[in-house]
Structures are given as C-alpha cells and as structure tokens.
PDB file of C-alpha atoms in Angstrom:
ATOM      1  CA  MET X   1      36.790 -39.825 110.735  1.00  0.00           C
ATOM      2  CA  LYS X   2      40.168 -38.643 111.287  1.00  0.00           C
ATOM      3  CA  ASN X   3      40.732 -34.429 112.740  1.00  0.00           C
ATOM      4  CA  TYR X   4      43.356 -32.311 111.252  1.00  0.00           C
ATOM      5  CA  ASP X   5      44.811 -29.802 112.894  1.00  0.00           C
ATOM      6  CA  LEU X   6      44.882 -26.564 110.544  1.00  0.00           C
ATOM      7  CA  GLU X   7      48.037 -24.944 112.256  1.00  0.00           C
ATOM      8  CA  GLN X   8      50.260 -27.661 111.056  1.00  0.00           C
ATOM      9  CA  PHE X   9      49.666 -25.673 107.598  1.00  0.00           C
ATOM     10  CA  GLY X  10      50.296 -22.676 108.811  1.00  0.00           C
ATOM     11  CA  LEU X  11      47.469 -21.084 106.726  1.00  0.00           C
ATOM     12  CA  SER X  12      44.420 -19.636 108.749  1.00  0.00           C
ATOM     13  CA  LYS X  13      40.778 -21.120 107.645  1.00  0.00           C
ATOM     14  CA  GLU X  14      39.899 -18.283 105.252  1.00  0.00           C
ATOM     15  CA  GLU X  15      43.165 -19.321 102.896  1.00  0.00           C
ATOM     16  CA  LEU X  16      42.213 -22.872 103.157  1.00  0.00           C
ATOM     17  CA  PHE X  17      38.592 -22.376 102.565  1.00  0.00           C
ATOM     18  CA  GLU X  18      37.198 -20.161 100.632  1.00  0.00           C
ATOM     19  CA  ARG X  19      33.121 -19.486  99.154  1.00  0.00           C
ATOM     20  CA  VAL X  20      32.200 -20.046  95.722  1.00  0.00           C
ATOM     21  CA  PRO X  21      29.641 -18.072  93.873  1.00  0.00           C
ATOM     22  CA  ASN X  22      26.511 -19.581  92.762  1.00  0.00           C
ATOM     23  CA  ASP X  23      26.667 -18.723  89.481  1.00  0.00           C
ATOM     24  CA  SER X  24      23.873 -20.552  86.818  1.00  0.00           C
ATOM     25  CA  MET X  25      25.942 -20.143  83.471  1.00  0.00           C
ATOM     26  CA  ASP X  26      29.287 -22.167  85.460  1.00  0.00           C
ATOM     27  CA  SER X  27      26.514 -24.588  86.692  1.00  0.00           C
ATOM     28  CA  GLU X  28      26.108 -25.387  83.315  1.00  0.00           C
ATOM     29  CA  LYS X  29      29.524 -25.752  81.604  1.00  0.00           C
ATOM     30  CA  ILE X  30      30.704 -29.511  81.318  1.00  0.00           C
ATOM     31  CA  THR X  31      34.024 -29.514  82.297  1.00  0.00           C
ATOM     32  CA  ALA X  32      35.931 -32.232  79.140  1.00  0.00           C
ATOM     33  CA  PRO X  33      38.180 -32.418  76.565  1.00  0.00           C
ATOM     34  CA  LYS X  34      37.932 -30.336  73.331  1.00  0.00           C
ATOM     35  CA  TYR X  35      36.767 -32.873  70.904  1.00  0.00           C
ATOM     36  CA  SER X  36      37.974 -31.772  67.152  1.00  0.00           C
ATOM     37  CA  TYR X  37      36.213 -34.530  64.844  1.00  0.00           C
ATOM     38  CA  TRP X  38      39.052 -34.427  62.054  1.00  0.00           C
ATOM     39  CA  ARG X  39      41.889 -34.975  64.623  1.00  0.00           C
ATOM     40  CA  SER X  40      40.404 -37.852  65.560  1.00  0.00           C
ATOM     41  CA  VAL X  41      39.874 -39.683  62.299  1.00  0.00           C
ATOM     42  CA  PHE X  42      43.179 -38.871  61.375  1.00  0.00           C
ATOM     43  CA  ARG X  43      44.485 -40.016  65.294  1.00  0.00           C
ATOM     44  CA  VAL X  44      42.126 -43.186  64.625  1.00  0.00           C
ATOM     45  CA  PHE X  45      43.732 -43.804  61.511  1.00  0.00           C
ATOM     46  CA  PHE X  46      47.032 -43.521  62.294  1.00  0.00           C
ATOM     47  CA  ARG X  47      46.766 -45.520  64.983  1.00  0.00           C
ATOM     48  CA  LYS X  48      47.627 -49.003  62.590  1.00  0.00           C
ATOM     49  CA  LYS X  49      50.387 -48.729  60.842  1.00  0.00           C
ATOM     50  CA  ILE X  50      49.314 -50.720  58.392  1.00  0.00           C
ATOM     51  CA  ASN X  51      47.406 -47.406  57.656  1.00  0.00           C
ATOM     52  CA  ILE X  52      50.342 -45.348  57.284  1.00  0.00           C
ATOM     53  CA  ILE X  53      52.426 -48.402  55.062  1.00  0.00           C
ATOM     54  CA  ILE X  54      49.692 -48.505  52.335  1.00  0.00           C
ATOM     55  CA  LEU X  55      48.952 -44.497  52.480  1.00  0.00           C
ATOM     56  CA  VAL X  56      53.019 -43.892  52.259  1.00  0.00           C
ATOM     57  CA  ILE X  57      53.135 -46.979  49.349  1.00  0.00           C
ATOM     58  CA  LEU X  58      49.616 -44.887  47.907  1.00  0.00           C
ATOM     59  CA  ILE X  59      51.163 -41.276  47.813  1.00  0.00           C
ATOM     60  CA  ALA X  60      54.871 -42.518  46.476  1.00  0.00           C
ATOM     61  CA  LEU X  61      52.320 -44.253  43.338  1.00  0.00           C
ATOM     62  CA  ILE X  62      50.370 -40.987  42.812  1.00  0.00           C
ATOM     63  CA  LEU X  63      53.593 -38.358  43.301  1.00  0.00           C
ATOM     64  CA  PHE X  64      55.616 -41.113  40.538  1.00  0.00           C
ATOM     65  CA  ALA X  65      52.657 -40.875  37.949  1.00  0.00           C
ATOM     66  CA  TYR X  66      52.605 -37.095  37.828  1.00  0.00           C
ATOM     67  CA  ILE X  67      56.169 -36.116  38.578  1.00  0.00           C
ATOM     68  CA  TYR X  68      57.791 -38.935  36.727  1.00  0.00           C
ATOM     69  CA  PRO X  69      56.682 -37.820  33.328  1.00  0.00           C
ATOM     70  CA  MET X  70      57.879 -34.253  34.033  1.00  0.00           C
ATOM     71  CA  PHE X  71      61.151 -35.973  33.702  1.00  0.00           C
ATOM     72  CA  ALA X  72      61.572 -38.615  31.987  1.00  0.00           C
ATOM     73  CA  SER X  73      61.214 -37.565  28.339  1.00  0.00           C
ATOM     74  CA  TYR X  74      59.162 -40.460  27.186  1.00  0.00           C
ATOM     75  CA  ASP X  75      58.693 -41.090  23.139  1.00  0.00           C
ATOM     76  CA  GLN X  76      57.067 -43.777  22.196  1.00  0.00           C
ATOM     77  CA  PHE X  77      58.307 -44.449  18.950  1.00  0.00           C
ATOM     78  CA  SER X  78      61.543 -43.492  19.416  1.00  0.00           C
ATOM     79  CA  ASN X  79      62.746 -47.226  18.400  1.00  0.00           C
ATOM     80  CA  LEU X  80      60.750 -47.880  16.249  1.00  0.00           C
ATOM     81  CA  MET X  81      63.298 -48.588  13.427  1.00  0.00           C
ATOM     82  CA  ASN X  82      65.293 -50.207  15.714  1.00  0.00           C
ATOM     83  CA  SER X  83      64.300 -54.123  14.896  1.00  0.00           C
ATOM     84  CA  THR X  84      66.740 -54.998  18.194  1.00  0.00           C
ATOM     85  CA  ALA X  85      64.668 -52.965  20.518  1.00  0.00           C
ATOM     86  CA  LYS X  86      61.362 -54.499  20.291  1.00  0.00           C
ATOM     87  CA  HIS X  87      59.867 -57.005  22.592  1.00  0.00           C
ATOM     88  CA  LEU X  88      62.290 -56.795  25.026  1.00  0.00           C
ATOM     89  CA  SER X  89      62.472 -58.496  28.560  1.00  0.00           C
ATOM     90  CA  PRO X  90      64.347 -56.316  31.236  1.00  0.00           C
ATOM     91  CA  SER X  91      67.600 -58.254  31.376  1.00  0.00           C
ATOM     92  CA  ALA X  92      67.810 -58.093  27.233  1.00  0.00           C
ATOM     93  CA  ALA X  93      66.763 -54.518  28.056  1.00  0.00           C
ATOM     94  CA  ILE X  94      69.844 -53.788  30.071  1.00  0.00           C
ATOM     95  CA  LYS X  95      72.227 -55.507  28.361  1.00  0.00           C
ATOM     96  CA  GLN X  96      71.654 -53.634  24.978  1.00  0.00           C
ATOM     97  CA  PHE X  97      71.109 -50.122  26.596  1.00  0.00           C
ATOM     98  CA  GLY X  98      72.874 -49.908  30.068  1.00  0.00           C
ATOM     99  CA  PHE X  99      71.759 -50.313  33.055  1.00  0.00           C
ATOM    100  CA  ASN X 100      68.903 -47.747  33.250  1.00  0.00           C
ATOM    101  CA  ILE X 101      65.488 -47.058  34.600  1.00  0.00           C
ATOM    102  CA  HIS X 102      63.666 -46.522  31.826  1.00  0.00           C
ATOM    103  CA  TYR X 103      64.411 -50.212  30.755  1.00  0.00           C
ATOM    104  CA  ILE X 104      64.297 -51.797  34.081  1.00  0.00           C
ATOM    105  CA  LEU X 105      60.911 -53.581  32.583  1.00  0.00           C
ATOM    106  CA  GLY X 106      62.011 -53.842  29.010  1.00  0.00           C
ATOM    107  CA  THR X 107      60.559 -53.165  25.819  1.00  0.00           C
ATOM    108  CA  GLY X 108      57.268 -52.955  24.208  1.00  0.00           C
ATOM    109  CA  GLY X 109      56.201 -53.995  20.894  1.00  0.00           C
ATOM    110  CA  ALA X 110      57.237 -49.832  19.600  1.00  0.00           C
ATOM    111  CA  GLY X 111      60.854 -50.252  21.014  1.00  0.00           C
ATOM    112  CA  GLN X 112      59.267 -48.211  23.695  1.00  0.00           C
ATOM    113  CA  SER X 113      60.322 -47.882  27.447  1.00  0.00           C
ATOM    114  CA  THR X 114      57.782 -50.642  29.483  1.00  0.00           C
ATOM    115  CA  PHE X 115      58.234 -48.617  32.824  1.00  0.00           C
ATOM    116  CA  ASP X 116      57.920 -45.165  30.817  1.00  0.00           C
ATOM    117  CA  ALA X 117      55.271 -46.179  29.042  1.00  0.00           C
ATOM    118  CA  ILE X 118      53.361 -47.434  32.651  1.00  0.00           C
ATOM    119  CA  TRP X 119      53.330 -44.091  34.329  1.00  0.00           C
ATOM    120  CA  PHE X 120      52.048 -42.042  31.699  1.00  0.00           C
ATOM    121  CA  GLY X 121      49.767 -44.336  31.288  1.00  0.00           C
ATOM    122  CA  SER X 122      49.392 -43.975  35.092  1.00  0.00           C
ATOM    123  CA  ARG X 123      48.826 -40.401  35.371  1.00  0.00           C
ATOM    124  CA  ILE X 124      46.077 -40.540  32.634  1.00  0.00           C
ATOM    125  CA  SER X 125      44.057 -43.040  34.392  1.00  0.00           C
ATOM    126  CA  ILE X 126      44.559 -41.990  37.903  1.00  0.00           C
ATOM    127  CA  SER X 127      43.557 -38.781  36.982  1.00  0.00           C
ATOM    128  CA  LEU X 128      40.087 -39.526  34.853  1.00  0.00           C
ATOM    129  CA  ALA X 129      39.034 -41.822  38.378  1.00  0.00           C
ATOM    130  CA  PHE X 130      39.698 -38.486  40.180  1.00  0.00           C
ATOM    131  CA  VAL X 131      38.336 -36.249  37.871  1.00  0.00           C
ATOM    132  CA  CYS X 132      35.073 -38.746  37.948  1.00  0.00           C
ATOM    133  CA  ALA X 133      34.594 -39.782  41.033  1.00  0.00           C
ATOM    134  CA  ALA X 134      34.880 -35.416  41.629  1.00  0.00           C
ATOM    135  CA  ILE X 135      31.762 -35.075  39.836  1.00  0.00           C
ATOM    136  CA  ASN X 136      29.522 -38.047  40.436  1.00  0.00           C
ATOM    137  CA  MET X 137      30.358 -37.257  43.803  1.00  0.00           C
ATOM    138  CA  SER X 138      29.645 -33.964  44.104  1.00  0.00           C
ATOM    139  CA  ILE X 139      26.460 -34.634  42.450  1.00  0.00           C
ATOM    140  CA  GLY X 140      25.551 -37.715  43.574  1.00  0.00           C
ATOM    141  CA  VAL X 141      24.967 -36.356  47.459  1.00  0.00           C
ATOM    142  CA  VAL X 142      23.334 -32.774  46.717  1.00  0.00           C
ATOM    143  CA  VAL X 143      20.867 -34.479  44.409  1.00  0.00           C
ATOM    144  CA  GLY X 144      20.871 -37.419  46.714  1.00  0.00           C
ATOM    145  CA  ALA X 145      19.906 -35.246  50.123  1.00  0.00           C
ATOM    146  CA  ILE X 146      17.415 -33.397  47.963  1.00  0.00           C
ATOM    147  CA  TRP X 147      15.999 -36.796  46.825  1.00  0.00           C
ATOM    148  CA  GLY X 148      15.734 -37.851  50.287  1.00  0.00           C
ATOM    149  CA  PHE X 149      14.039 -34.941  52.034  1.00  0.00           C
ATOM    150  CA  SER X 150      11.412 -33.749  48.690  1.00  0.00           C
ATOM    151  CA  LYS X 151       8.670 -36.203  48.287  1.00  0.00           C
ATOM    152  CA  LYS X 152       7.977 -34.988  44.546  1.00  0.00           C
ATOM    153  CA  VAL X 153      11.524 -34.819  43.708  1.00  0.00           C
ATOM    154  CA  ASP X 154      11.312 -38.493  45.299  1.00  0.00           C
ATOM    155  CA  ILE X 155       8.490 -39.424  42.757  1.00  0.00           C
ATOM    156  CA  ILE X 156      10.309 -38.278  39.710  1.00  0.00           C
ATOM    157  CA  MET X 157      13.711 -39.513  41.018  1.00  0.00           C
ATOM    158  CA  THR X 158      12.992 -42.748  41.442  1.00  0.00           C
ATOM    159  CA  GLU X 159      11.015 -42.846  38.317  1.00  0.00           C
ATOM    160  CA  VAL X 160      14.003 -42.264  36.429  1.00  0.00           C
ATOM    161  CA  TYR X 161      16.433 -44.356  38.530  1.00  0.00           C
ATOM    162  CA  ASN X 162      14.363 -47.380  38.128  1.00  0.00           C
ATOM    163  CA  VAL X 163      14.456 -46.428  33.608  1.00  0.00           C
ATOM    164  CA  ILE X 164      18.249 -45.774  33.895  1.00  0.00           C
ATOM    165  CA  GLY X 165      19.414 -47.989  36.988  1.00  0.00           C
ATOM    166  CA  ASN X 166      18.221 -51.254  34.689  1.00  0.00           C
ATOM    167  CA  ILE X 167      20.424 -50.237  31.808  1.00  0.00           C
ATOM    168  CA  PRO X 168      24.067 -52.285  32.274  1.00  0.00           C
ATOM    169  CA  TYR X 169      26.299 -49.254  33.019  1.00  0.00           C
ATOM    170  CA  ILE X 170      29.268 -50.718  31.265  1.00  0.00           C
ATOM    171  CA  LEU X 171      26.898 -51.161  27.928  1.00  0.00           C
ATOM    172  CA  PHE X 172      25.641 -48.012  28.117  1.00  0.00           C
ATOM    173  CA  ILE X 173      29.546 -46.346  28.366  1.00  0.00           C
ATOM    174  CA  ALA X 174      30.405 -48.731  25.999  1.00  0.00           C
ATOM    175  CA  VAL X 175      27.807 -47.192  23.738  1.00  0.00           C
ATOM    176  CA  MET X 176      28.925 -43.228  24.302  1.00  0.00           C
ATOM    177  CA  VAL X 177      32.138 -44.073  23.610  1.00  0.00           C
ATOM    178  CA  MET X 178      31.499 -45.401  20.480  1.00  0.00           C
ATOM    179  CA  LEU X 179      29.124 -41.934  19.678  1.00  0.00           C
ATOM    180  CA  PHE X 180      31.843 -40.179  20.642  1.00  0.00           C
ATOM    181  CA  THR X 181      35.370 -39.889  19.497  1.00  0.00           C
ATOM    182  CA  ALA X 182      37.161 -41.829  22.730  1.00  0.00           C
ATOM    183  CA  SER X 183      38.985 -38.788  24.010  1.00  0.00           C
ATOM    184  CA  PHE X 184      39.904 -38.348  27.949  1.00  0.00           C
ATOM    185  CA  TRP X 185      36.768 -35.975  28.486  1.00  0.00           C
ATOM    186  CA  THR X 186      34.552 -38.331  26.267  1.00  0.00           C
ATOM    187  CA  MET X 187      35.315 -41.238  28.742  1.00  0.00           C
ATOM    188  CA  VAL X 188      34.864 -38.610  31.580  1.00  0.00           C
ATOM    189  CA  LEU X 189      31.425 -37.512  30.150  1.00  0.00           C
ATOM    190  CA  ALA X 190      30.470 -41.927  29.472  1.00  0.00           C
ATOM    191  CA  LEU X 191      31.434 -41.902  33.102  1.00  0.00           C
ATOM    192  CA  THR X 192      29.403 -39.322  34.640  1.00  0.00           C
ATOM    193  CA  VAL X 193      26.068 -38.817  32.565  1.00  0.00           C
ATOM    194  CA  THR X 194      24.324 -41.512  34.920  1.00  0.00           C
ATOM    195  CA  GLY X 195      27.131 -42.653  37.296  1.00  0.00           C
ATOM    196  CA  TRP X 196      26.016 -40.174  40.075  1.00  0.00           C
ATOM    197  CA  ILE X 197      22.240 -41.504  39.869  1.00  0.00           C
ATOM    198  CA  ALA X 198      23.265 -44.913  41.794  1.00  0.00           C
ATOM    199  CA  ILE X 199      25.088 -43.055  44.281  1.00  0.00           C
ATOM    200  CA  ALA X 200      22.612 -40.432  44.902  1.00  0.00           C
ATOM    201  CA  TYR X 201      19.767 -43.295  45.272  1.00  0.00           C
ATOM    202  CA  PHE X 202      21.895 -45.050  48.266  1.00  0.00           C
ATOM    203  CA  ILE X 203      22.244 -41.326  49.821  1.00  0.00           C
ATOM    204  CA  ARG X 204      18.575 -40.927  49.566  1.00  0.00           C
ATOM    205  CA  ASN X 205      18.035 -44.113  51.459  1.00  0.00           C
ATOM    206  CA  GLN X 206      20.466 -42.665  53.928  1.00  0.00           C
ATOM    207  CA  VAL X 207      18.377 -39.179  54.297  1.00  0.00           C
ATOM    208  CA  ILE X 208      15.250 -41.153  54.489  1.00  0.00           C
ATOM    209  CA  ILE X 209      16.722 -43.335  57.713  1.00  0.00           C
ATOM    210  CA  ILE X 210      18.665 -40.142  59.249  1.00  0.00           C
ATOM    211  CA  ARG X 211      15.520 -37.599  58.880  1.00  0.00           C
ATOM    212  CA  ASP X 212      12.911 -38.789  61.155  1.00  0.00           C
ATOM    213  CA  ARG X 213      14.883 -39.467  64.163  1.00  0.00           C
ATOM    214  CA  GLU X 214      14.168 -37.302  66.671  1.00  0.00           C
ATOM    215  CA  TYR X 215      16.219 -34.516  67.201  1.00  0.00           C
ATOM    216  CA  ASN X 216      15.717 -33.937  63.647  1.00  0.00           C
ATOM    217  CA  LEU X 217      12.180 -34.050  64.346  1.00  0.00           C
ATOM    218  CA  ALA X 218      12.821 -31.736  67.459  1.00  0.00           C
ATOM    219  CA  SER X 219      14.312 -29.347  65.765  1.00  0.00           C
ATOM    220  CA  ARG X 220      11.597 -29.155  62.652  1.00  0.00           C
ATOM    221  CA  CYS X 221       9.076 -28.451  65.724  1.00  0.00           C
ATOM    222  CA  LEU X 222      11.547 -25.735  66.454  1.00  0.00           C
ATOM    223  CA  GLY X 223      11.145 -24.200  63.453  1.00  0.00           C
ATOM    224  CA  THR X 224      14.715 -24.556  62.224  1.00  0.00           C
ATOM    225  CA  SER X 225      15.067 -25.037  58.040  1.00  0.00           C
ATOM    226  CA  THR X 226      14.988 -28.024  55.907  1.00  0.00           C
ATOM    227  CA  VAL X 227      18.184 -26.892  54.374  1.00  0.00           C
ATOM    228  CA  LYS X 228      20.258 -26.265  57.807  1.00  0.00           C
ATOM    229  CA  ILE X 229      18.717 -29.482  58.568  1.00  0.00           C
ATOM    230  CA  ALA X 230      20.626 -31.160  56.041  1.00  0.00           C
ATOM    231  CA  MET X 231      23.653 -29.258  56.401  1.00  0.00           C
ATOM    232  CA  LYS X 232      23.757 -29.183  59.867  1.00  0.00           C
ATOM    233  CA  ASN X 233      22.241 -32.491  61.067  1.00  0.00           C
ATOM    234  CA  VAL X 234      22.255 -35.016  58.562  1.00  0.00           C
ATOM    235  CA  LEU X 235      25.032 -34.866  56.310  1.00  0.00           C
ATOM    236  CA  PRO X 236      27.571 -34.496  58.981  1.00  0.00           C
ATOM    237  CA  PHE X 237      26.316 -37.937  60.493  1.00  0.00           C
ATOM    238  CA  MET X 238      26.608 -39.234  57.118  1.00  0.00           C
ATOM    239  CA  THR X 239      30.618 -38.520  56.183  1.00  0.00           C
ATOM    240  CA  SER X 240      31.523 -41.852  57.489  1.00  0.00           C
ATOM    241  CA  VAL X 241      29.460 -43.423  54.677  1.00  0.00           C
ATOM    242  CA  ILE X 242      30.245 -40.457  51.717  1.00  0.00           C
ATOM    243  CA  VAL X 243      33.714 -41.861  52.657  1.00  0.00           C
ATOM    244  CA  THR X 244      33.637 -45.227  52.431  1.00  0.00           C
ATOM    245  CA  LEU X 245      31.661 -44.761  49.122  1.00  0.00           C
ATOM    246  CA  LEU X 246      34.262 -42.771  47.408  1.00  0.00           C
ATOM    247  CA  ALA X 247      36.729 -45.093  48.629  1.00  0.00           C
ATOM    248  CA  THR X 248      34.708 -48.255  46.082  1.00  0.00           C
ATOM    249  CA  GLU X 249      34.273 -45.247  43.467  1.00  0.00           C
ATOM    250  CA  ILE X 250      37.339 -44.301  42.618  1.00  0.00           C
ATOM    251  CA  PRO X 251      39.585 -47.516  41.924  1.00  0.00           C
ATOM    252  CA  SER X 252      35.837 -48.398  39.912  1.00  0.00           C
ATOM    253  CA  TYR X 253      36.747 -46.071  37.004  1.00  0.00           C
ATOM    254  CA  ILE X 254      40.305 -47.468  36.636  1.00  0.00           C
ATOM    255  CA  SER X 255      38.465 -50.351  36.433  1.00  0.00           C
ATOM    256  CA  TYR X 256      36.064 -48.944  33.727  1.00  0.00           C
ATOM    257  CA  GLU X 257      38.938 -47.557  31.712  1.00  0.00           C
ATOM    258  CA  VAL X 258      41.200 -50.584  32.102  1.00  0.00           C
ATOM    259  CA  PHE X 259      37.772 -52.838  30.880  1.00  0.00           C
ATOM    260  CA  LEU X 260      37.126 -50.886  28.066  1.00  0.00           C
ATOM    261  CA  SER X 261      40.233 -50.203  26.614  1.00  0.00           C
ATOM    262  CA  TYR X 262      40.857 -54.578  26.790  1.00  0.00           C
ATOM    263  CA  ILE X 263      38.157 -54.774  24.048  1.00  0.00           C
ATOM    264  CA  GLY X 264      39.660 -51.939  22.347  1.00  0.00           C
ATOM    265  CA  MET X 265      36.364 -49.229  23.186  1.00  0.00           C
ATOM    266  CA  GLY X 266      38.772 -47.111  25.620  1.00  0.00           C
ATOM    267  CA  LEU X 267      40.681 -44.494  25.342  1.00  0.00           C
ATOM    268  CA  LYS X 268      43.522 -43.794  22.466  1.00  0.00           C
ATOM    269  CA  GLU X 269      45.942 -41.991  24.666  1.00  0.00           C
ATOM    270  CA  MET X 270      48.045 -44.227  26.088  1.00  0.00           C
ATOM    271  CA  SER X 271      46.789 -45.317  29.599  1.00  0.00           C
ATOM    272  CA  LEU X 272      47.363 -48.497  31.767  1.00  0.00           C
ATOM    273  CA  GLY X 273      44.547 -50.168  29.913  1.00  0.00           C
ATOM    274  CA  ARG X 274      45.375 -49.307  26.546  1.00  0.00           C
ATOM    275  CA  LEU X 275      48.464 -50.684  27.670  1.00  0.00           C
ATOM    276  CA  ILE X 276      47.396 -53.815  28.611  1.00  0.00           C
ATOM    277  CA  TYR X 277      45.075 -54.121  25.512  1.00  0.00           C
ATOM    278  CA  GLU X 278      48.452 -53.420  23.025  1.00  0.00           C
ATOM    279  CA  ALA X 279      50.810 -56.072  25.001  1.00  0.00           C
ATOM    280  CA  GLU X 280      47.686 -58.483  24.905  1.00  0.00           C
ATOM    281  CA  SER X 281      49.473 -61.372  22.712  1.00  0.00           C
ATOM    282  CA  ALA X 282      52.585 -60.692  24.833  1.00  0.00           C
ATOM    283  CA  MET X 283      50.872 -62.597  27.367  1.00  0.00           C
ATOM    284  CA  VAL X 284      51.194 -66.051  26.087  1.00  0.00           C
ATOM    285  CA  THR X 285      54.160 -65.015  23.873  1.00  0.00           C
ATOM    286  CA  PRO X 286      57.516 -66.399  25.500  1.00  0.00           C
ATOM    287  CA  GLY X 287      59.662 -63.452  26.718  1.00  0.00           C
ATOM    288  CA  TRP X 288      57.053 -60.950  25.661  1.00  0.00           C
ATOM    289  CA  GLN X 289      55.509 -61.447  29.375  1.00  0.00           C
ATOM    290  CA  PHE X 290      56.253 -58.244  31.535  1.00  0.00           C
ATOM    291  CA  GLU X 291      54.898 -56.621  28.559  1.00  0.00           C
ATOM    292  CA  PHE X 292      51.714 -57.567  29.419  1.00  0.00           C
ATOM    293  CA  TRP X 293      51.815 -58.222  33.036  1.00  0.00           C
ATOM    294  CA  SER X 294      53.428 -54.947  34.449  1.00  0.00           C
ATOM    295  CA  PRO X 295      51.145 -52.516  33.422  1.00  0.00           C
ATOM    296  CA  VAL X 296      48.463 -55.139  35.058  1.00  0.00           C
ATOM    297  CA  VAL X 297      50.511 -55.605  38.294  1.00  0.00           C
ATOM    298  CA  ILE X 298      50.496 -51.313  38.351  1.00  0.00           C
ATOM    299  CA  ALA X 299      47.126 -50.710  38.069  1.00  0.00           C
ATOM    300  CA  SER X 300      46.261 -53.809  40.619  1.00  0.00           C
ATOM    301  CA  ILE X 301      48.265 -52.617  42.981  1.00  0.00           C
ATOM    302  CA  ILE X 302      46.815 -48.508  42.278  1.00  0.00           C
ATOM    303  CA  THR X 303      43.218 -49.795  42.722  1.00  0.00           C
ATOM    304  CA  VAL X 304      43.692 -52.816  45.504  1.00  0.00           C
ATOM    305  CA  VAL X 305      45.719 -49.476  48.280  1.00  0.00           C
ATOM    306  CA  LEU X 306      43.178 -46.780  46.854  1.00  0.00           C
ATOM    307  CA  TYR X 307      40.244 -49.499  47.744  1.00  0.00           C
ATOM    308  CA  VAL X 308      42.005 -49.959  51.461  1.00  0.00           C
ATOM    309  CA  VAL X 309      42.880 -46.279  52.270  1.00  0.00           C
ATOM    310  CA  GLY X 310      39.421 -44.886  51.261  1.00  0.00           C
ATOM    311  CA  GLN X 311      38.023 -48.314  53.413  1.00  0.00           C
ATOM    312  CA  ASN X 312      39.962 -47.493  56.369  1.00  0.00           C
ATOM    313  CA  LEU X 313      39.899 -44.041  56.759  1.00  0.00           C
ATOM    314  CA  GLY X 314      35.641 -44.731  55.710  1.00  0.00           C
ATOM    315  CA  ASP X 315      35.943 -46.423  59.048  1.00  0.00           C
ATOM    316  CA  ALA X 316      37.990 -44.128  60.965  1.00  0.00           C
ATOM    317  CA  SER X 317      35.421 -41.374  60.514  1.00  0.00           C
ATOM    318  CA  ASP X 318      32.746 -43.315  61.852  1.00  0.00           C
ATOM    319  CA  PRO X 319      32.059 -41.137  65.020  1.00  0.00           C
ATOM    320  CA  ARG X 320      31.601 -44.469  67.301  1.00  0.00           C
ATOM    321  CA  THR X 321      35.482 -45.190  66.281  1.00  0.00           C
ATOM    322  CA  HIS X 322      36.462 -41.895  68.479  1.00  0.00           C
ATOM    323  CA  MET X 323      36.179 -43.449  71.884  1.00  0.00           C
TER     324      MET X 323
END
C-alpha cells in the first residue's frame, strides 16, 4: 500500500479526518433516490415514442369530438328539400357546395354533412363509454374488494354472479332498451345495471390472491384493520390490473352501442352506431360508400386507440417495469 505525505495537502490531520458520531437513527436511513409511483408510471409510458403518437391521436379525437360541435352549426335536415344534395360523394359535394370542411366526406340521405354528423355522433358515443366505465369500475372495484375480504358477502355474491353471469349480456341490454325509451340514460342504465358484476368478480379473484400474502398476514397479526389493509396493501398493488381492465371496458361500451344501434335497438340520438345503421343501404350502393364507411372507420379508430393507450398505460403501471 502506498504511503502519502499528508503535508502535501496543506491540511492538518484534524482537518482531513473527522470522527463521525454513532447515531442509531442515522444508521437506519437508506441513501436512495426518491421514488414517485406515478412519476415512474409516466416515465415508462412516455419512454416509447409510439405511446406519445397514439396519445396525441386520442387527445385530438376527443377534443375534436367535444370542441368541433360547439362551433359547427349542424342541422341534419337543412338540405332535406334539396334533392341534389343527397348521397353525394366527397368530390360531388365539394363541386356543388365549394371546398368546405363540412363536405369533405360527402353528404347523407337527408343532405346533411357526413363530417359534421360523425363528430356529433362521436361525442355521444364517447360520453356514453366514459360514463358507463366510471360507474361500472367504481362499483365493481368497491364491491369486488368487499367481496374478496368478506366470507359472508362471498357466499351471497357468488350465487348472484352465477345467476346473472349466465344471462347473455347483450341480450339483457337489448331487453332493457326495449322496455324503456332508447335514450342516452336508458342505455347507461342498461350497460351498468349488471355490467359491474363481472368487474367485481374479477377484482374479487385478484383480492383473494393478494390478501393472504405474508405481509398482509403480518399486518393482520399486528392489529391492522381490514379496511386499512385493503386500502394500503391490496388495492394499490392492483393499480396496473385495474388500469388494464379499464382499457378493455371503455372501448367495449362503444362497441355495444354501435352493435345495438346497427341492429335497430340502440340510441335514438345521432350516435356513431345510429349513423352506421341509417347508412346501411349506402354500403352496397355505388357512389354512396363514404356515407357508410366514414363512421365505421372513425368508430374503429376511437376504440382501437382507447384500447392501445389503456393497455400500454396498464403495462407502465406495473411497478416491475419501473426498474
């Protein structure tokens, strides 16, 4: 070992070396960078450029669906008496009305702007999906957590699930819509009255897996309440699972609305499904195809983008990806 002459540093031994006090509290401290869960989630999410692109597309679609109708004076029957304005292709509509954003996708059966109709319909369909997802996920997560911890609730809810879970969901929704007026809130009721049960059952299974792990058993032995264990130890651990589940729920409600409207049992409002239903004949009529395929493409883009963003955000919510 090489010896150094301390005088070359121009400092005394007292200045070079200092006795460190033996503090039991300081010895327990761990030197590590501060960890923020949600900061890590967004860091992992935005690490992939494709997520940024898809998120920008999603934000643009949502903003256009909610902001554009505020400034567009859309009237479905404004050209109803003009027979030359009906079922026009984009080129024919621009030729007749001049280059205008309202007619870049042609006109429909009543001479209405297909472009305007799509965004007015998108606002209704997206709003329906968000409202249903908020209701079903809120009830499903809360009931599922109670279901997973309480054995008495488990006995009752399992029987309820076995009965309701065997009824085809789409058939139940169709019956509800037929019994009541096919309005926005009727559709919300039909999609949420039993839609939360499958979510609650899934959450219950996840809670059962996590609740009996060693650290939860230790917390219970130390006297920690069940509510605190659920709120602090179980549900935060399931954040990625809940986000992933939400990613599949939101697009599914748009799909249900489009399907029911397509078979004539959906909303009476001009939603995406209603647009597709009314333009069904245009699918096979030469020159009218834009009237049908435009809302189909927009509905497909919205559902796919919502699903992909949700899935990738769910992956980023997994703490194992934060290393």
